[in-house]
XYZ file of C-alpha atoms in Angstrom:
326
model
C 0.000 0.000 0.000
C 1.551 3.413 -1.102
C 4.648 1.903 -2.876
C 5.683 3.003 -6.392
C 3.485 0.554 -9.010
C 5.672 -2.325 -10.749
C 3.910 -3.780 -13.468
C 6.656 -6.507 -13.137
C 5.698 -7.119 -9.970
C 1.692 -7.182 -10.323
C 2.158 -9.390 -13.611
C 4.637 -12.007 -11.228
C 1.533 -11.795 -8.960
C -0.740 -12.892 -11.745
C 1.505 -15.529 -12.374
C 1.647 -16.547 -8.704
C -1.902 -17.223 -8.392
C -2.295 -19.209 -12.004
C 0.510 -21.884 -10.805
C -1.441 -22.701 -8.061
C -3.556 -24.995 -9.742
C -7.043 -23.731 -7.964
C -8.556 -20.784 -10.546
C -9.771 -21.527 -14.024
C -8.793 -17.780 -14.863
C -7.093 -14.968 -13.038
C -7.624 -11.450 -14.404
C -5.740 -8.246 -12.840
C -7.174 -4.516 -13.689
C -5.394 -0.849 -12.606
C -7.992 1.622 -12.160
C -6.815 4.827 -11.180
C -7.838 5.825 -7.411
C -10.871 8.692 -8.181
C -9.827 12.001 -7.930
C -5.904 11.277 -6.936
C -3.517 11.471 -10.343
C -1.031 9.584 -9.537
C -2.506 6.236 -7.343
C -4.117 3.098 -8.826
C -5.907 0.221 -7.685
C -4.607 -3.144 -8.123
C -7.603 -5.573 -8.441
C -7.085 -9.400 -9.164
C -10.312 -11.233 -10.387
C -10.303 -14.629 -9.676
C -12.803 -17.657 -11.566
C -12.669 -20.253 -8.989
C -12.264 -24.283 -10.396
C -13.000 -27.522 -8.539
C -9.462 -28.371 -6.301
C -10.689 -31.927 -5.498
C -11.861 -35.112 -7.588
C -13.831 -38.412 -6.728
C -13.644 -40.686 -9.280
C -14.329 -44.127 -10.010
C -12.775 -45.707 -13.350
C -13.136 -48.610 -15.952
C -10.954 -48.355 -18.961
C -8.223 -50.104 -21.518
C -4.473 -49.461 -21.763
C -1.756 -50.304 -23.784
C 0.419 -51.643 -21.148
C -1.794 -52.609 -18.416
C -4.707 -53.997 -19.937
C -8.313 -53.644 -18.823
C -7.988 -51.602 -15.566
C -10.530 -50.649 -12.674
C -9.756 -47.559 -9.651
C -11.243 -45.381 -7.120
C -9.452 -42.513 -6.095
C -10.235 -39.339 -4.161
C -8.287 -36.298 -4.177
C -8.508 -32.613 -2.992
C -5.741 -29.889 -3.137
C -6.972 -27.666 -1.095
C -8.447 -29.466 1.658
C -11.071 -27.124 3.657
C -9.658 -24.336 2.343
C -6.441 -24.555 3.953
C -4.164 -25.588 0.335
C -2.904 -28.896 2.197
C -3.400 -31.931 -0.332
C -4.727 -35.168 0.333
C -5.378 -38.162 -1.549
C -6.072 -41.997 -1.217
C -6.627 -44.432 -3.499
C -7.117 -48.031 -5.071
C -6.104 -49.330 -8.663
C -6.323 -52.657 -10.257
C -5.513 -54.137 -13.694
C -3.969 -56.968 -15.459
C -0.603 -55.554 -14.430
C -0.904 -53.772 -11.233
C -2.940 -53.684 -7.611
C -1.889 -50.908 -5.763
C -3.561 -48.641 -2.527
C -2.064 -45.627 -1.585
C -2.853 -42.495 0.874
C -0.709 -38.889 0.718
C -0.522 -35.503 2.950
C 1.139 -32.861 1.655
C 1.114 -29.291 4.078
C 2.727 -27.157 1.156
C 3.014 -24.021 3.777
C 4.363 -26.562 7.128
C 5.958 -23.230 8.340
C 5.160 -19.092 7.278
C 8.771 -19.375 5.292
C 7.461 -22.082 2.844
C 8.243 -24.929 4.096
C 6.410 -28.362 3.062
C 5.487 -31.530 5.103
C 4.085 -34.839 3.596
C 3.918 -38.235 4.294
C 2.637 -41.453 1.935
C 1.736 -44.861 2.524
C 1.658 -47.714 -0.133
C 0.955 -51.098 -0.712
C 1.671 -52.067 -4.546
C 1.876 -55.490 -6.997
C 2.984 -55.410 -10.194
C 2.932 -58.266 -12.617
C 5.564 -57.034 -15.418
C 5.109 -60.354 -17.310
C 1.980 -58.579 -18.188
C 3.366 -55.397 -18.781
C 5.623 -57.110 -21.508
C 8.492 -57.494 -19.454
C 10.520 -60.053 -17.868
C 8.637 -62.502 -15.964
C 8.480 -62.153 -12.276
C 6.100 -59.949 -9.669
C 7.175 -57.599 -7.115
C 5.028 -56.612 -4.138
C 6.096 -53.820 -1.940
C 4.651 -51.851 0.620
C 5.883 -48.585 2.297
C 6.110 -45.394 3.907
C 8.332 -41.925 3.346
C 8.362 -38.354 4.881
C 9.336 -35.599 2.691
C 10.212 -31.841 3.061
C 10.513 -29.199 0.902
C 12.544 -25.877 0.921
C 11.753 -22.802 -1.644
C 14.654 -21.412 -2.632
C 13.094 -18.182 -4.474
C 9.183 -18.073 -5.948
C 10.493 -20.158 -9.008
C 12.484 -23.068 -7.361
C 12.552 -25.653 -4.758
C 14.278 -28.356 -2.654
C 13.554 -31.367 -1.522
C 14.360 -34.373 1.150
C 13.142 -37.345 2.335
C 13.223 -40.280 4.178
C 11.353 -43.842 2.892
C 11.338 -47.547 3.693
C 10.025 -50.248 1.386
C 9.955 -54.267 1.664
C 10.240 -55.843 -1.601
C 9.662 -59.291 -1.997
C 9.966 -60.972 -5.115
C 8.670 -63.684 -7.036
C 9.887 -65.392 -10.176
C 8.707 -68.131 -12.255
C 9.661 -71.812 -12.434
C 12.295 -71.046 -15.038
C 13.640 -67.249 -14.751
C 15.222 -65.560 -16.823
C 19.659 -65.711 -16.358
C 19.306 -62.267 -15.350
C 17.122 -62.388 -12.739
C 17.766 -66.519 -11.741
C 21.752 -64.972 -10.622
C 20.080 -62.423 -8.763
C 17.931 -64.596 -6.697
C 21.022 -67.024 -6.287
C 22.923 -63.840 -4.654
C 20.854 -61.985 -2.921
C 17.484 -63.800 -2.217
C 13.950 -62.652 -3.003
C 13.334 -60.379 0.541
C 14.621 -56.881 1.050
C 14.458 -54.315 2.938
C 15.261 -50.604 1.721
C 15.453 -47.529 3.268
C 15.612 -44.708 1.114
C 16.970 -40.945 1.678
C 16.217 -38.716 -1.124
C 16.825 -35.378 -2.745
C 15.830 -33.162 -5.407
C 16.305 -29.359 -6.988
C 13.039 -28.331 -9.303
C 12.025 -25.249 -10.885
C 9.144 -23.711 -12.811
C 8.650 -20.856 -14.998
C 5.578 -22.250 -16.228
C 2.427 -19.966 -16.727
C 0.292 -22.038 -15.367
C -0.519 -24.921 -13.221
C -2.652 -26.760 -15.139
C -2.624 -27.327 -19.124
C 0.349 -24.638 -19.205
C 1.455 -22.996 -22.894
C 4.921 -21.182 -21.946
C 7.575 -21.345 -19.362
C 9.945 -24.488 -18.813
C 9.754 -26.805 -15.547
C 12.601 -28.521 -14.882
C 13.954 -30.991 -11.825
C 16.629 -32.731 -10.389
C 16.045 -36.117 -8.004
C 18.270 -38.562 -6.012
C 17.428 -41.618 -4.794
C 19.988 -43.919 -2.655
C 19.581 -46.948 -0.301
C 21.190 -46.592 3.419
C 24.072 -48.475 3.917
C 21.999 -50.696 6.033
C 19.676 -51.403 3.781
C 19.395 -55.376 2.089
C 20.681 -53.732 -1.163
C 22.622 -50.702 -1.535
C 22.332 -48.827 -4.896
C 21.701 -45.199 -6.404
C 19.385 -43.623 -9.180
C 19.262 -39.972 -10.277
C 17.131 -38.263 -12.807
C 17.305 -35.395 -14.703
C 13.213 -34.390 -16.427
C 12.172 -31.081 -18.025
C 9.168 -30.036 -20.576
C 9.790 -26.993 -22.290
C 6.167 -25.064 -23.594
C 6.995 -22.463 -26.661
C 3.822 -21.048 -27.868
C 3.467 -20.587 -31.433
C 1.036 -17.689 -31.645
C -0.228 -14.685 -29.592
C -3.279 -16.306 -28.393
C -1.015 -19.449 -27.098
C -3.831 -21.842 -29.600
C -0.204 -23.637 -31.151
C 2.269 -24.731 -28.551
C 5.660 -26.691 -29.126
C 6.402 -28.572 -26.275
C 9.533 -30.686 -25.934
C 10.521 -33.050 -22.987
C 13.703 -35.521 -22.113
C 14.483 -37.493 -19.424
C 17.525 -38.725 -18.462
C 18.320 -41.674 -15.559
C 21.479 -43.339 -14.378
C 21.407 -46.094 -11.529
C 24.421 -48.067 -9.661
C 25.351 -49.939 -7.219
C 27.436 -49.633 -4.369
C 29.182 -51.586 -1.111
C 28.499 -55.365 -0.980
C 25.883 -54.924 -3.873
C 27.298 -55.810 -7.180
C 24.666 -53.986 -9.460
C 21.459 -52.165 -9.677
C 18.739 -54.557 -8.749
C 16.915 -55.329 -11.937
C 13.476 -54.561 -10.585
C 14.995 -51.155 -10.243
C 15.655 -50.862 -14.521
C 14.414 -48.009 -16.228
C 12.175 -48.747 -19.613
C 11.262 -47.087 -22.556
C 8.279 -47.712 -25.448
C 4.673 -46.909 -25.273
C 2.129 -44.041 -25.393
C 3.837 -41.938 -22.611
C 6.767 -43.142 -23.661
C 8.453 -43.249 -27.276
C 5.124 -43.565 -29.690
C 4.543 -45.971 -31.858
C 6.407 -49.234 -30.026
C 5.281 -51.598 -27.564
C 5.411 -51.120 -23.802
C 8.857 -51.543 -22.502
C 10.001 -52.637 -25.482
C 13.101 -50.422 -26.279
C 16.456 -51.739 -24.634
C 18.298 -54.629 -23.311
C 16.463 -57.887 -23.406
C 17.077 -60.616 -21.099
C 19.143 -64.318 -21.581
C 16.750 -67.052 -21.617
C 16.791 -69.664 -19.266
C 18.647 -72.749 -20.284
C 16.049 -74.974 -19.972
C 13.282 -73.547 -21.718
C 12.245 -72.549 -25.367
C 11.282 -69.237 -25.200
C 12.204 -65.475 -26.786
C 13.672 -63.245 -24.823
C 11.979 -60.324 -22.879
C 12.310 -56.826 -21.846
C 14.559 -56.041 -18.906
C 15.230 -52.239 -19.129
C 18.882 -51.417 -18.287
C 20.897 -48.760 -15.917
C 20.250 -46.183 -18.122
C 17.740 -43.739 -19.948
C 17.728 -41.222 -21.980
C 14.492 -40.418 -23.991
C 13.620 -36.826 -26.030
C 10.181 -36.254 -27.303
C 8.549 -33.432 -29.259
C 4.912 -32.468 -29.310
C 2.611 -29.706 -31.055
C -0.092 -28.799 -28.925
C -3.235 -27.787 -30.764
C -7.076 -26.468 -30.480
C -9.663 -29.313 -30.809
C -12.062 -28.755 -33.567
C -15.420 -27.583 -32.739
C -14.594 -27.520 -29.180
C -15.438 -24.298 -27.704
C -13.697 -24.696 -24.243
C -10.469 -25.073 -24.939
């Protein structure tokens, strides 16, 4: 109140209040002040959009077949902007039930709180992969620092039990990894991550590039002891003034290791690439190293992801015809 005016400012403002995810639109107006010549009014106009979803699904995918979920989610629980979700998901591939808390403002400065439980089974014989399940179930804590209004850090601290099952005749692959280290782990995880956003908005953005940084590593006295780190951005360039044509582009890049008594990154840990949200137009998990079959069986060999990923992708984002909400 009384400062000089900064249309920098007011316009970063704006901006602000569209990343948060909880306004359909956000207008801002200067009237002048009536009868004063040199004051204005700063006015933003906010068109309020639902923050929460219950939803109940049956559908078909590519890699996980005919699925069936419940979920409920709001992010801005009673009004206070804390985020909570639970829920359940089953397919051909996958039975999972989780339940998240995130406080995004756990102290005045910024700081964030959460906590998430999970209980998971995936099948990735019928996600086209190697043949074995893994059922885990766990917990993790995570804060997060803001470094300035465009970037953040992360940390956390998770456990998981892992226990695996393979078939009659595994894979080599995964048949000397059983030998070694047996089919029961436990892993506790400390993590750590950079992000940042310039992106215009927080939902279906059209300019501005988000970007982030993660690490993952097992404790020392964890069952297994290995690393992964990730690099992902998406990059929004519109093509026109009313933002109707975007570019987008977006890479990812993992590496994961081993370290200690553990000889290599466990395989159940292997990055994959192919499919819809993937690289278009192959199969699920179907780019990379494929495994050895077993000696005593006839079979091709299957998917097994590797160590490493690096995957690019370019998009042009477009109005639907005869759509009038775009």
């Amino acid at each position: 109140e009384g400062a000089s005016a900064s249309t920098d400012l007011i316009e970063a403002s704006k901006i602000k209040l569209d990343r948060l995810g909880y306004f359909g639109a956000v207008t801002v107006d200067t009237p002048s002040v009536p009868g004063v010549s040199d004051q204005i009014d700063v006015n933003y106009n906010v068109e309020e959009q639902s923050s929460g979803n219950l939803s109940a699904s049956l559908g078909f995918s590519q890699g996980s077949g005919v699925t069936l979920g419940l979920s409920v989610s709001e992010n801005n629980f009673f009004g206070t902007g804390k985020r909570v979700s639970f829920g359940v998901n089953t397919s051909d591939s996958t039975k999972s039930a989780n339940f998240s808390y995130l406080d995004p403002y756990f102290t005045v400065d910024g700081v964030s709180r959460g906590f998430s439980v999970f209980a998971r089974e995936t099948d990735f014989d019928e996600q086209d992969s190697a043949n074995y399940v893994i059922d885990s179930t766990g917990a993790a804590v995570t804060f997060g620092y803001p470094i300035d209004n465009i970037s953040r850090l992360s940390f956390g601290f998770g456990y998981t039990n892992t226990k695996l099952s393979v078939g009659e005749f595994p894979a080599l692959e995964i048949g000397n990894f059983v030998s070694q280290y047996g089919k029961n782990f436990n892993t506790y995880e400390l993590t750590g991550g950079w992000s940042r956003s310039t992106l215009n908005r927080g939902m279906f953005p059209t300019s501005g590039w988000q970007q982030g940084l993660s690490l993952e590593v097992s404790a020392p006295f964890s069952d297994l002891s290995f690393y992964k780190t990730s690099y992902r951005s998406n990059f929004f360039v519109p093509l026109d003034k009313d933002h109707d044509f975007v570019l987008r582009a977006r890479n990812e890049v993992g590496y994961g290791g081993s370290y200690g008594d553990t000889d290599l990154l466990p395989f159940y840990e292997h990055y994959f690439a192919g499919g819809i949200n993937s690289v278009r137009g192959y199969e699920n998990n179907s780019l990379g190293p494929r495994t050895v079959p077993n000696p005593n069986t006839v079979g091709d060999d299957d998917p097994f992801g590797g160590n490493l990923l690096v995957e690019n992708s370019f998009e042009l984002i477009f109005p639907i015809p005869f759509i009038k909400d775009q």
